[in-house]
Amino acid sequence: MKIIIIGSVAAGTSVAAKARRNQENVEITIYEKDSDISYSGCGLPYYIGEDYIKRDNLTPRTPSWFKKRFNIDINTQHEVIDINPSTQTLTIRNLATGDLFQDKYDKLVLATGATPFIPPIKNLNQKHVFSLRNVHQADSILNFISNHAPKHAAIIGSGYIGLEMAENLQNRGLKVSIIEMEALPMPALDPDVSVHILKELKNKKIEFYGNETADSILHFNENKFVELKSGKQIKADLVIVSTGVKPQTELAKNINLQTSVHGAIRVNEHMQTSIDNIYAVGDCAVAYSRIDFEPVWVPLGSTANKMGRICGDHITGGSLKFEGILGTGIFKVFDLSVATTGFTEEEARNKGYNIAVHHNFKPNQTEYFASSSEMMIKMIADKDTGKILGAQIIGKNGVDKRIDVIATAITFGATAEQLFHLDLAYAPPFSTTKDPVHYSGMVLNNAVKNSNPIITPYELLKNRQDYQVVDVRSSKQYNDGHIEGAINIPLPELREKYNQIEKHAKVVVHCNKGVTGNAAQNLLQNLGFRQVFNLSGGYKNYKLYLMAKS
Amino acid sequence: MKIIIIGSVAAGTSVAAKARRNQENVEITIYEKDSDISYSGCGLPYYIGEDYIKRDNLTPRTPSWFKKRFNIDINTQHEVIDINPSTQTLTIRNLATGDLFQDKYDKLVLATGATPFIPPIKNLNQKHVFSLRNVHQADSILNFISNHAPKHAAIIGSGYIGLEMAENLQNRGLKVSIIEMEALPMPALDPDVSVHILKELKNKKIEFYGNETADSILHFNENKFVELKSGKQIKADLVIVSTGVKPQTELAKNINLQTSVHGAIRVNEHMQTSIDNIYAVGDCAVAYSRIDFEPVWVPLGSTANKMGRICGDHITGGSLKFEGILGTGIFKVFDLSVATTGFTEEEARNKGYNIAVHHNFKPNQTEYFASSSEMMIKMIADKDTGKILGAQIIGKNGVDKRIDVIATAITFGATAEQLFHLDLAYAPPFSTTKDPVHYSGMVLNNAVKNSNPIITPYELLKNRQDYQVVDVRSSKQYNDGHIEGAINIPLPELREKYNQIEKHAKVVVHCNKGVTGNAAQNLLQNLGFRQVFNLSGGYKNYKLYLMAKS
């Protein structure tokens, strides 16, 4: 049997290695149009920003390493230009010589990856404008920086790469601006999460231009700018276009492979496409949601690796199946870690779930440690089943731990109640006695069961007139700023003064972050109030929500 | 209804707070014989070692805070000296005045905690000898250090508290010795895990006396020693006895409450004891294993909090049930984090499981980052069901994350195969493309399914003569040190030289940590070898195993 794989970054090499591990007597050939293989695409921004990361760190494997270890033939600078599925024949161009030749496969794997989406910006094709998807592009940016010493960078688009580049270009001494079509950075997240990123960018002196679209790249003698559709001109002698990627599927389209969301190649659980003996893996292939089994396209290295291994196993007779993804992702932007798994609030609402939403502000570890800092877990549960649908977390430390615990729990269909029972590891340097994940589970469980309903700032302001708002913080805190129309009864006085509240109205109580509000809610309920809501994340989250809206 | 709770550290106050959250119209009284309440017992070693941790950090709550917020009456310095279950009456002594009085309960909760186990050491009752279980004892140790400036500390016992104290006393400038009855520190863990702790203690210049028992505390004029049964004398002008704890159950014994393992009070899933209207929670109560539902006693703050909340909920009509524990624990000892969840290898073997064991050495994050360091995950799976039974992890960074992910997975009955499919968060600063947990799952799944059997150093040496050992590292590595009797065929030469290996023998292959050994195993299997085992954790783990045995 001869296996041919097109592409050799994460997914392609995983296919090859797993196939060889399973079988010695198959021929495995990879064609790769680039000269680099098996590189760490996710490491590119850090390679640009950090001196101690060397090119070799990103490209630790060579074709000869794969030959020696796995008896796999990797042909770099070889572009497959045509596939004939009926004869199972490929036409390949050797990019070094220009020669064309043919090769035959028994099993073909497309691991062609994704390619930057380039928006229609005038005069984009200039020497100081880059996108960032492979090591060559990173080399070009580094060379440009050392040869031209640019002072001002503009980053167009604020997804993972855009935000990581903001940090790493500032590391290199550049003044950085970000241009984003949506109001807030990282628009894939909910606005009340992204607003924390906006705050961090402002803290770090990054200029953020939200609701703006780049129109053209301008020169006035030595001065270079990005001109926005609004007419603003942003100084930029280095421009990074990071407005997302799209699946690279020209070859697939030529042979009419079925595609799915975002034009990615449709595959089954063994990574088989709609044509016999052709597989697709990695960023060019579609995945599906572990939660509702709908197709999703979230091109990430972690998924590409899994798909590759599953495909290599199936080709050589194994039984591995793809089990879906949660779209779990994480990135660092300056001092913040930002992570997501499962559905955002917007996704869950769009899918028609009846949801409870909670914003949980908690320290990552016992507060008396110097490295203790606050994180915010926004978690979403399905009111009908109690199951966790998703979470987004923002904070300085310990974010990666909580997102992985929640992703694991969602994978097994955990309910909010089950989160409380998890036996997680506690010692003061690592956590709090009840972990933030326990708290999120407890509060959401009470909300799902309607014993302690919560209300988000969004829901409150949508029908503000329906609610009587009771601020249970101290009068000093109240006087420093409060929700319009709220009355102030500090919790210690609530047992005496609850008669000031209209018993048959819908009441929203709140404190600063939510815990004291929960105590007030319990007290009022026990005193006979029937419709008491605790404001999710308290006044702190309310202010952030107003900031996100403005 | 009147609820009386005896004890107010973690579990007792949790009962009270949850009961009040659920109901306003119950009377809640706590009797506490200490003067401190709701303190962080786990923080005591850090309070001793770190100037920036203040006494108030450990005791953030006062009785008046509980009164104001929850309308709970906490009576400190009040010792309950008798329970009469038939009249539901308590006899209480006010320790400040000496007065005796009685009180009646509808529901009684024992949250009496645990107390240090004091071994039979001669002349133990001296001013420079301490145990550490409450804030007063920590204060005494701190006072002793500032008043007497001790230079040499001996710590008797090397569990959590002993090891944390070693670090924190060294922080205070003391030269520290540890005396341990077993061969290795933290004997609750498997020896091939504890040996890593021993290495760390040696690196940090802690004197570790294994297989030694303290006999007496000696004085020669100004010189103080701990004399061991072996006759050795260890200089020690400060002695910490940390040889474990036992449940504090005098009151329970007086009324003949049923007890279970280690003498802890037997409770059902609602924390009810064998006598009507009496509950027990926290360190004085027994828990059960989430895995096999057998009773276990693992006194930890995280479990105490859960038990308290469940008990408070049940008393006030709620439906929460205790769902068992995994004995998940973590601690820091100098630069190492050490964590465990589920069964150790020894526990699993003693319980009769047919197990596969794997030692996985992997970086916590992408290796080109300065903070990248290696961790070792020892994971145990049940060969009959494929389920994960437990894990122990040692490393500098990211240990807490992996243990919590594995604990969550075990809670939901995860198999080794399911670990590979977890959609965990990847970005270079946080993980590797395949997380260490994925690798452990992959390798154990292959072992469970017998496609790639693994063998531990213990199993190999038990029947060394049965195996032909093939070292597939480079000849340089082989010449620097190898397993006795091993032959050397570097992996890149294995395809040519495999005829040097006896095809029908049992073959053990190994590299330095396991990955290349796995490649060699696959290759030999594909070449027709039928009984090939990969050495778990490679030569690195083998050497550590020899060190643990010696």
XYZ file of C-alpha atoms in Angstrom, chain A:
550
model
C 0.000 0.000 0.000
C 1.179 3.499 -0.803
C 0.006 6.434 1.293
C 0.526 9.927 -0.068
C 0.051 12.919 2.170
C -0.167 16.490 0.867
C 1.176 18.851 3.527
C 3.607 18.360 6.389
C 2.888 20.786 9.208
C 0.996 19.372 12.213
C -1.675 17.092 10.763
C 0.239 15.619 7.820
C 3.227 14.436 9.801
C 0.908 12.991 12.474
C -0.812 10.860 9.831
C 2.532 9.580 8.601
C 3.986 8.821 12.035
C 0.892 6.974 13.241
C 0.600 4.959 10.020
C 4.234 3.893 10.343
C 3.843 3.027 14.017
C 0.999 0.724 13.039
C 2.583 -0.827 9.944
C 6.108 -1.311 8.693
C 5.237 -2.503 5.196
C 3.446 0.521 3.752
C 5.084 3.155 1.598
C 4.570 6.677 2.949
C 5.319 9.779 0.896
C 4.658 13.403 1.751
C 4.631 16.296 -0.709
C 5.148 19.712 0.802
C 5.322 22.888 -1.251
C 7.116 24.831 1.490
C 10.748 24.199 2.448
C 9.946 23.932 6.174
C 8.144 20.965 7.688
C 6.500 20.102 10.949
C 6.892 23.607 12.339
C 5.165 25.226 15.281
C 2.803 27.731 13.679
C 1.512 28.780 17.096
C 5.045 29.734 18.131
C 5.599 32.276 15.338
C 4.622 35.427 17.306
C 7.010 34.415 20.127
C 9.800 33.716 17.634
C 9.354 37.309 16.469
C 9.160 38.755 19.985
C 11.714 36.775 21.968
C 15.442 36.582 21.285
C 15.871 33.272 23.038
C 13.582 31.452 20.610
C 15.605 30.356 17.608
C 14.471 29.274 14.173
C 15.570 25.710 14.979
C 13.205 25.686 17.981
C 10.281 26.085 15.593
C 11.469 23.528 13.056
C 12.953 20.741 15.169
C 12.368 18.000 12.573
C 13.996 17.539 9.170
C 12.993 15.203 6.313
C 16.064 13.101 7.086
C 14.931 12.698 10.719
C 11.585 11.374 9.474
C 13.398 9.084 7.021
C 15.668 7.615 9.691
C 13.103 7.237 12.401
C 9.959 6.367 10.492
C 11.127 5.517 6.955
C 8.918 8.294 5.602
C 9.813 10.203 2.429
C 9.164 13.911 2.709
C 9.615 15.908 -0.481
C 9.733 19.620 0.274
C 9.268 22.281 -2.399
C 6.971 19.883 -4.209
C 3.504 21.178 -5.036
C 0.704 18.803 -5.944
C -1.160 20.577 -8.752
C -3.706 17.967 -9.756
C -5.501 14.929 -8.381
C -7.137 12.302 -10.572
C -9.348 10.258 -8.248
C -10.384 7.705 -10.865
C -6.820 6.638 -11.649
C -5.609 7.619 -8.147
C -2.854 9.657 -9.715
C -1.298 12.961 -8.680
C 0.548 15.499 -10.797
C 3.367 17.168 -8.867
C 5.630 20.088 -9.643
C 9.144 20.185 -8.241
C 9.341 23.860 -7.376
C 13.126 23.837 -7.328
C 13.468 22.540 -10.905
C 10.053 23.258 -12.394
C 9.770 19.592 -13.446
C 6.343 17.946 -13.539
C 5.839 14.285 -12.677
C 3.168 11.861 -11.585
C 2.716 9.579 -8.598
C 0.060 6.998 -7.702
C -1.612 6.494 -4.339
C -3.677 3.827 -2.646
C -4.669 6.278 0.102
C -4.434 10.031 -0.262
C -4.510 12.457 2.657
C -5.122 16.175 2.216
C -3.392 18.123 4.974
C -3.237 21.373 3.071
C -3.975 23.576 6.067
C -5.369 27.086 6.062
C -4.234 30.292 4.436
C -4.618 33.898 5.598
C -7.814 35.644 4.631
C -6.707 38.891 3.009
C -9.293 41.686 3.194
C -9.767 44.122 0.285
C -7.384 46.906 1.337
C -5.957 49.256 -1.278
C -2.191 49.198 -1.971
C -1.760 46.211 0.293
C 1.057 44.645 -1.670
C 4.003 46.523 -0.160
C 7.271 45.557 1.459
C 6.248 46.654 4.948
C 2.954 44.699 4.927
C 2.936 41.093 6.153
C 0.691 38.286 7.102
C 1.931 35.546 9.442
C 1.242 31.912 8.800
C 4.612 30.236 8.209
C 8.250 30.488 9.233
C 9.284 32.366 6.062
C 6.803 35.130 6.817
C 8.117 35.316 10.379
C 11.688 35.508 9.019
C 10.643 38.317 6.689
C 9.105 40.296 9.567
C 12.227 39.805 11.702
C 14.478 40.853 8.794
C 12.323 43.872 8.122
C 12.528 44.924 11.758
C 16.314 44.585 11.905
C 16.925 46.260 8.510
C 14.370 49.087 8.718
C 13.883 49.622 12.459
C 10.170 50.425 12.138
C 8.743 52.469 14.999
C 5.003 52.123 14.543
C 3.159 48.894 13.842
C -0.473 48.569 12.829
C -2.133 45.206 13.286
C -5.259 44.693 11.250
C -7.513 42.183 13.023
C -7.446 41.182 16.682
C -7.826 37.414 16.875
C -5.209 35.122 18.452
C -2.377 36.128 16.094
C -3.195 39.824 16.155
C -3.182 40.022 19.945
C -0.092 37.842 20.352
C 1.691 40.016 17.765
C 0.715 43.189 19.653
C 2.558 41.912 22.700
C 5.550 40.600 20.775
C 6.018 43.679 18.583
C 5.853 45.887 21.667
C 8.545 43.575 23.130
C 10.636 44.576 20.090
C 10.181 48.239 20.945
C 7.445 49.161 18.466
C 4.467 51.371 19.234
C 1.484 49.218 18.328
C -2.006 50.054 17.058
C -4.756 47.517 16.438
C -7.541 48.001 13.925
C -10.640 45.849 14.451
C -13.928 45.798 12.499
C -15.918 44.853 15.597
C -16.226 47.022 18.686
C -13.971 44.879 20.883
C -10.850 42.752 20.482
C -11.192 38.987 19.951
C -14.774 39.232 18.709
C -15.202 35.447 18.804
C -15.643 35.841 22.564
C -18.631 37.435 24.283
C -18.335 41.240 24.642
C -18.355 41.096 28.449
C -15.256 38.891 28.220
C -13.492 40.803 25.422
C -13.858 44.026 27.367
C -11.265 42.696 29.820
C -8.832 42.366 26.899
C -9.580 45.939 25.860
C -8.712 47.098 29.403
C -5.437 45.184 29.279
C -4.526 46.666 25.887
C -5.178 50.161 27.237
C -3.090 49.426 30.343
C -0.252 48.376 28.082
C -0.514 51.510 25.880
C -1.734 49.705 22.794
C -3.944 51.937 20.637
C -7.124 50.034 19.863
C -9.348 51.210 17.004
C -12.644 49.345 17.290
C -15.504 49.491 14.754
C -12.961 50.514 12.156
C -12.012 49.076 8.792
C -8.688 49.540 7.045
C -9.183 51.155 3.652
C -5.702 51.601 2.231
C -1.989 51.655 2.910
C -0.596 55.151 2.343
C 2.810 56.739 1.802
C 3.682 60.409 2.140
C 7.390 60.503 1.400
C 8.940 58.703 4.350
C 5.737 58.609 6.381
C 3.575 55.532 6.142
C -0.011 55.152 7.340
C -2.991 52.883 7.342
C -6.003 54.902 6.320
C -9.295 53.752 7.781
C -12.709 53.944 6.092
C -13.588 56.540 8.772
C -10.815 58.759 7.402
C -8.465 58.303 10.366
C -4.813 57.774 9.518
C -2.772 55.429 11.695
C 1.009 55.760 11.595
C 2.453 52.377 10.585
C 5.825 51.594 9.067
C 5.058 47.918 9.739
C 1.644 46.416 9.019
C 0.462 42.941 10.037
C -2.700 41.645 8.394
C -4.228 39.102 10.761
C -7.878 39.052 9.808
C -8.299 35.316 10.109
C -7.677 32.296 7.913
C -9.651 30.186 5.478
C -9.237 26.504 4.630
C -6.861 25.878 1.749
C -9.036 23.746 -0.487
C -8.202 24.479 -4.141
C -7.202 20.850 -4.805
C -10.311 19.617 -3.005
C -12.556 21.896 -5.039
C -11.017 20.748 -8.299
C -12.182 17.199 -7.608
C -15.515 18.344 -6.135
C -14.947 17.057 -2.615
C -17.918 17.931 -0.459
C -17.330 20.845 1.881
C -19.101 22.108 4.973
C -19.045 25.214 7.178
C -16.551 27.864 6.044
C -15.770 25.757 2.981
C -13.715 23.209 4.932
C -13.637 19.646 3.618
C -16.384 17.414 4.964
C -15.056 14.285 6.687
C -16.520 11.461 8.730
C -15.258 10.254 12.106
C -12.373 8.402 10.382
C -11.439 11.579 8.468
C -12.680 10.102 5.149
C -13.930 12.576 2.538
C -16.749 12.090 0.049
C -14.388 10.337 -2.424
C -13.079 6.831 -1.816
C -9.516 6.553 -0.536
C -9.172 10.290 0.028
C -8.909 11.650 3.576
C -8.630 15.185 4.907
C -7.120 16.295 8.223
C -6.136 19.460 10.059
C -7.079 23.032 9.234
C -8.502 22.152 5.787
C -11.039 19.707 7.295
C -14.224 20.303 9.220
C -14.689 19.072 12.786
C -17.849 18.691 14.781
C -18.998 19.850 18.179
C -18.697 17.446 21.052
C -21.795 19.078 22.565
C -24.420 19.132 19.806
C -22.572 17.236 17.064
C -23.014 20.096 14.588
C -20.113 20.724 12.182
C -17.649 23.416 13.284
C -14.428 24.748 11.855
C -11.940 25.825 14.519
C -8.492 25.487 12.952
C -6.069 24.758 15.822
C -2.891 22.729 16.130
C -4.281 20.586 18.929
C -7.163 19.380 16.744
C -4.910 18.949 13.694
C -2.687 16.575 15.668
C -5.639 14.474 16.803
C -7.129 14.288 13.323
C -3.774 13.216 11.897
C -3.332 10.418 14.377
C -6.887 9.143 13.864
C -6.499 9.185 10.084
C -3.134 7.394 10.157
C -4.673 4.780 12.418
C -7.707 4.203 10.199
C -5.660 3.863 7.027
C -3.596 1.127 8.665
C -6.541 -0.768 10.106
C -6.918 0.853 13.529
C -10.152 1.682 15.292
C -9.600 5.293 16.478
C -12.495 7.638 15.814
C -12.709 11.409 15.986
C -14.867 12.333 18.965
C -15.496 16.004 18.288
C -14.134 19.210 19.754
C -15.190 21.942 22.126
C -13.258 24.655 20.336
C -11.072 24.922 23.406
C -8.529 27.688 22.898
C -6.195 29.826 24.950
C -3.854 32.719 24.365
C -1.739 35.158 26.281
C -1.992 38.889 25.770
C 0.504 40.729 27.977
C -0.275 39.772 31.594
C -3.643 38.188 30.792
C -4.448 34.624 29.879
C -7.679 34.278 27.946
C -9.338 30.920 27.355
C -12.573 29.501 26.014
C -14.228 26.099 25.723
C -17.644 25.030 24.471
C -20.243 27.585 23.467
C -20.124 31.314 24.175
C -23.291 32.952 25.491
C -24.017 34.273 22.010
C -23.560 30.852 20.413
C -25.729 29.163 23.032
C -28.505 31.748 22.586
C -28.299 31.493 18.794
C -28.615 27.729 19.039
C -31.812 28.193 21.048
C -30.663 26.934 24.451
C -32.484 28.160 27.543
C -29.408 29.226 29.499
C -28.174 30.418 32.847
C -25.069 32.615 32.723
C -22.706 33.413 35.568
C -19.716 35.712 35.964
C -17.471 34.477 38.775
C -14.651 36.692 40.089
C -12.264 34.681 42.264
C -8.579 34.514 43.180
C -6.567 31.766 41.488
C -4.934 30.793 44.794
C -5.068 31.682 48.477
C -5.124 35.451 48.563
C -2.241 35.992 50.968
C 0.250 34.727 48.383
C 2.082 37.384 46.443
C 1.217 35.712 43.138
C -2.504 35.584 43.885
C -4.643 37.419 41.354
C -8.261 37.551 40.349
C -9.749 35.591 37.486
C -13.201 35.826 35.952
C -14.969 32.665 34.858
C -18.001 33.248 32.679
C -19.840 29.946 32.552
C -22.977 28.961 30.698
C -25.321 26.117 31.627
C -28.376 24.645 29.943
C -31.360 25.259 32.234
C -33.236 22.303 30.781
C -30.573 19.667 31.465
C -28.285 21.397 33.962
C -25.321 20.630 31.696
C -22.391 22.982 31.277
C -22.361 24.348 27.722
C -19.257 26.502 27.823
C -16.916 28.779 29.709
C -14.654 31.719 29.023
C -11.952 32.653 31.523
C -9.774 35.723 31.886
C -7.053 36.270 34.451
C -3.351 36.448 35.180
C -2.650 32.989 36.604
C -4.314 29.586 36.663
C -6.618 30.224 33.710
C -5.247 27.276 31.724
C -5.966 24.920 34.628
C -9.588 25.893 35.023
C -10.364 25.834 31.308
C -8.909 22.333 30.994
C -10.889 21.074 33.982
C -14.083 22.541 32.540
C -13.326 21.177 29.052
C -12.824 17.741 30.578
C -16.073 18.022 32.516
C -18.055 19.145 29.448
C -16.612 16.227 27.477
C -18.274 13.856 29.914
C -21.556 15.784 29.918
C -21.092 17.268 33.389
C -23.884 19.221 35.020
C -23.274 22.338 37.079
C -24.024 20.296 40.188
C -21.327 17.766 39.344
C -18.679 20.500 39.219
C -19.141 21.151 42.930
C -18.416 17.510 43.745
C -15.108 17.343 41.837
C -12.259 16.352 44.147
C -9.728 18.916 42.948
C -6.284 19.393 44.446
C -6.061 22.019 47.170
C -3.069 23.511 48.905
C -2.623 27.268 49.471
C 0.008 27.785 46.714
C -2.276 26.244 44.077
C -5.906 27.064 44.723
C -8.501 28.096 47.271
C -10.241 25.536 49.503
C -13.195 25.705 47.168
C -11.741 26.123 43.717
C -13.202 28.822 41.432
C -14.614 25.953 39.338
C -16.512 24.687 42.402
C -18.039 28.142 42.942
C -19.130 28.454 39.331
C -20.755 25.038 39.558
C -22.523 25.849 42.845
C -23.944 29.160 41.661
C -25.026 27.838 38.273
C -26.628 24.797 39.856
C -28.696 27.041 42.112
C -29.632 29.123 39.076
C -30.527 26.112 36.941
C -32.711 24.719 39.709
C -34.264 28.194 40.115
C -33.513 28.264 43.831
C -31.177 31.244 43.268
C -31.838 32.826 39.874
C -29.139 35.093 38.463
C -29.528 37.945 36.035
C -26.824 39.344 33.773
C -26.299 43.083 33.277
C -27.565 42.583 29.722
C -30.810 41.013 30.912
C -31.294 43.646 33.614
C -30.835 46.591 31.276
C -33.023 45.056 28.573
C -36.007 45.435 30.923
C -34.666 47.781 33.571
C -38.112 49.139 34.468
C -39.301 45.668 35.533
C -36.833 45.421 38.418
C -36.314 47.028 41.778
C -32.522 47.062 42.314
C -31.139 46.738 45.840
C -27.444 47.488 46.322
C -26.341 45.605 49.469
C -22.815 47.041 49.600
C -21.722 49.584 52.198
C -23.068 53.087 51.814
C -19.555 54.302 51.019
C -19.333 51.932 48.055
C -22.827 52.928 46.967
C -21.968 56.618 47.114
C -18.833 56.033 45.037
C -21.021 54.785 42.180
C -24.109 52.651 41.735
C -26.683 51.391 39.275
C -29.119 54.110 38.322
C -32.266 53.859 40.422
C -30.815 51.352 42.881
C -31.587 51.702 46.576
C -28.904 50.951 49.160
C -29.456 48.571 52.090
C -26.124 47.126 53.291
C -26.416 43.398 53.987
C -25.903 43.699 57.797
C -28.979 45.974 57.902
C -31.136 43.898 55.593
C -32.761 41.821 58.335
C -34.153 45.050 59.824
C -34.825 47.085 56.737
C -36.201 44.616 54.217
C -39.611 46.252 54.509
C -38.248 49.078 52.330
C -38.398 46.628 49.429
C -41.646 45.955 47.558
C -42.319 42.303 48.340
C -44.211 41.471 45.160
C -41.885 43.236 42.745
C -39.089 41.573 40.818
C -36.047 42.376 42.930
C -32.415 42.412 41.773
C -29.852 42.386 44.574
C -26.164 42.956 44.056
C -22.897 43.491 45.842
C -19.504 44.122 44.318
C -18.773 40.695 42.781
C -21.713 38.465 43.652
C -21.092 36.584 46.904
C -22.705 39.041 49.304
C -25.494 39.506 46.767
C -26.109 35.781 47.009
C -26.355 36.050 50.805
C -28.862 38.893 50.423
C -30.846 36.882 47.896
C -31.076 33.950 50.294
C -32.128 36.214 53.125
C -34.906 37.897 51.126
C -36.151 34.551 49.833
C -36.230 33.196 53.366
C -38.189 36.302 54.363
C -40.841 35.470 51.806
C -39.720 37.329 48.684
C -40.585 35.226 45.653
C -38.766 36.848 42.718
C -35.241 37.772 43.761
C -32.382 37.758 41.257
C -28.685 38.103 42.052
C -26.784 40.276 39.594
C -24.122 38.116 37.943
C -20.643 39.343 38.839
C -22.067 42.243 40.870
C -21.351 45.913 40.316
C -17.851 45.149 39.034
C -19.228 43.138 36.141
C -21.999 45.679 35.567
C -19.456 48.468 35.059
C -17.447 46.278 32.675
C -20.630 45.550 30.744
C -21.346 49.274 30.363
C -17.775 49.751 29.163
C -18.221 46.954 26.611
C -21.411 48.549 25.311
C -19.973 52.052 24.980
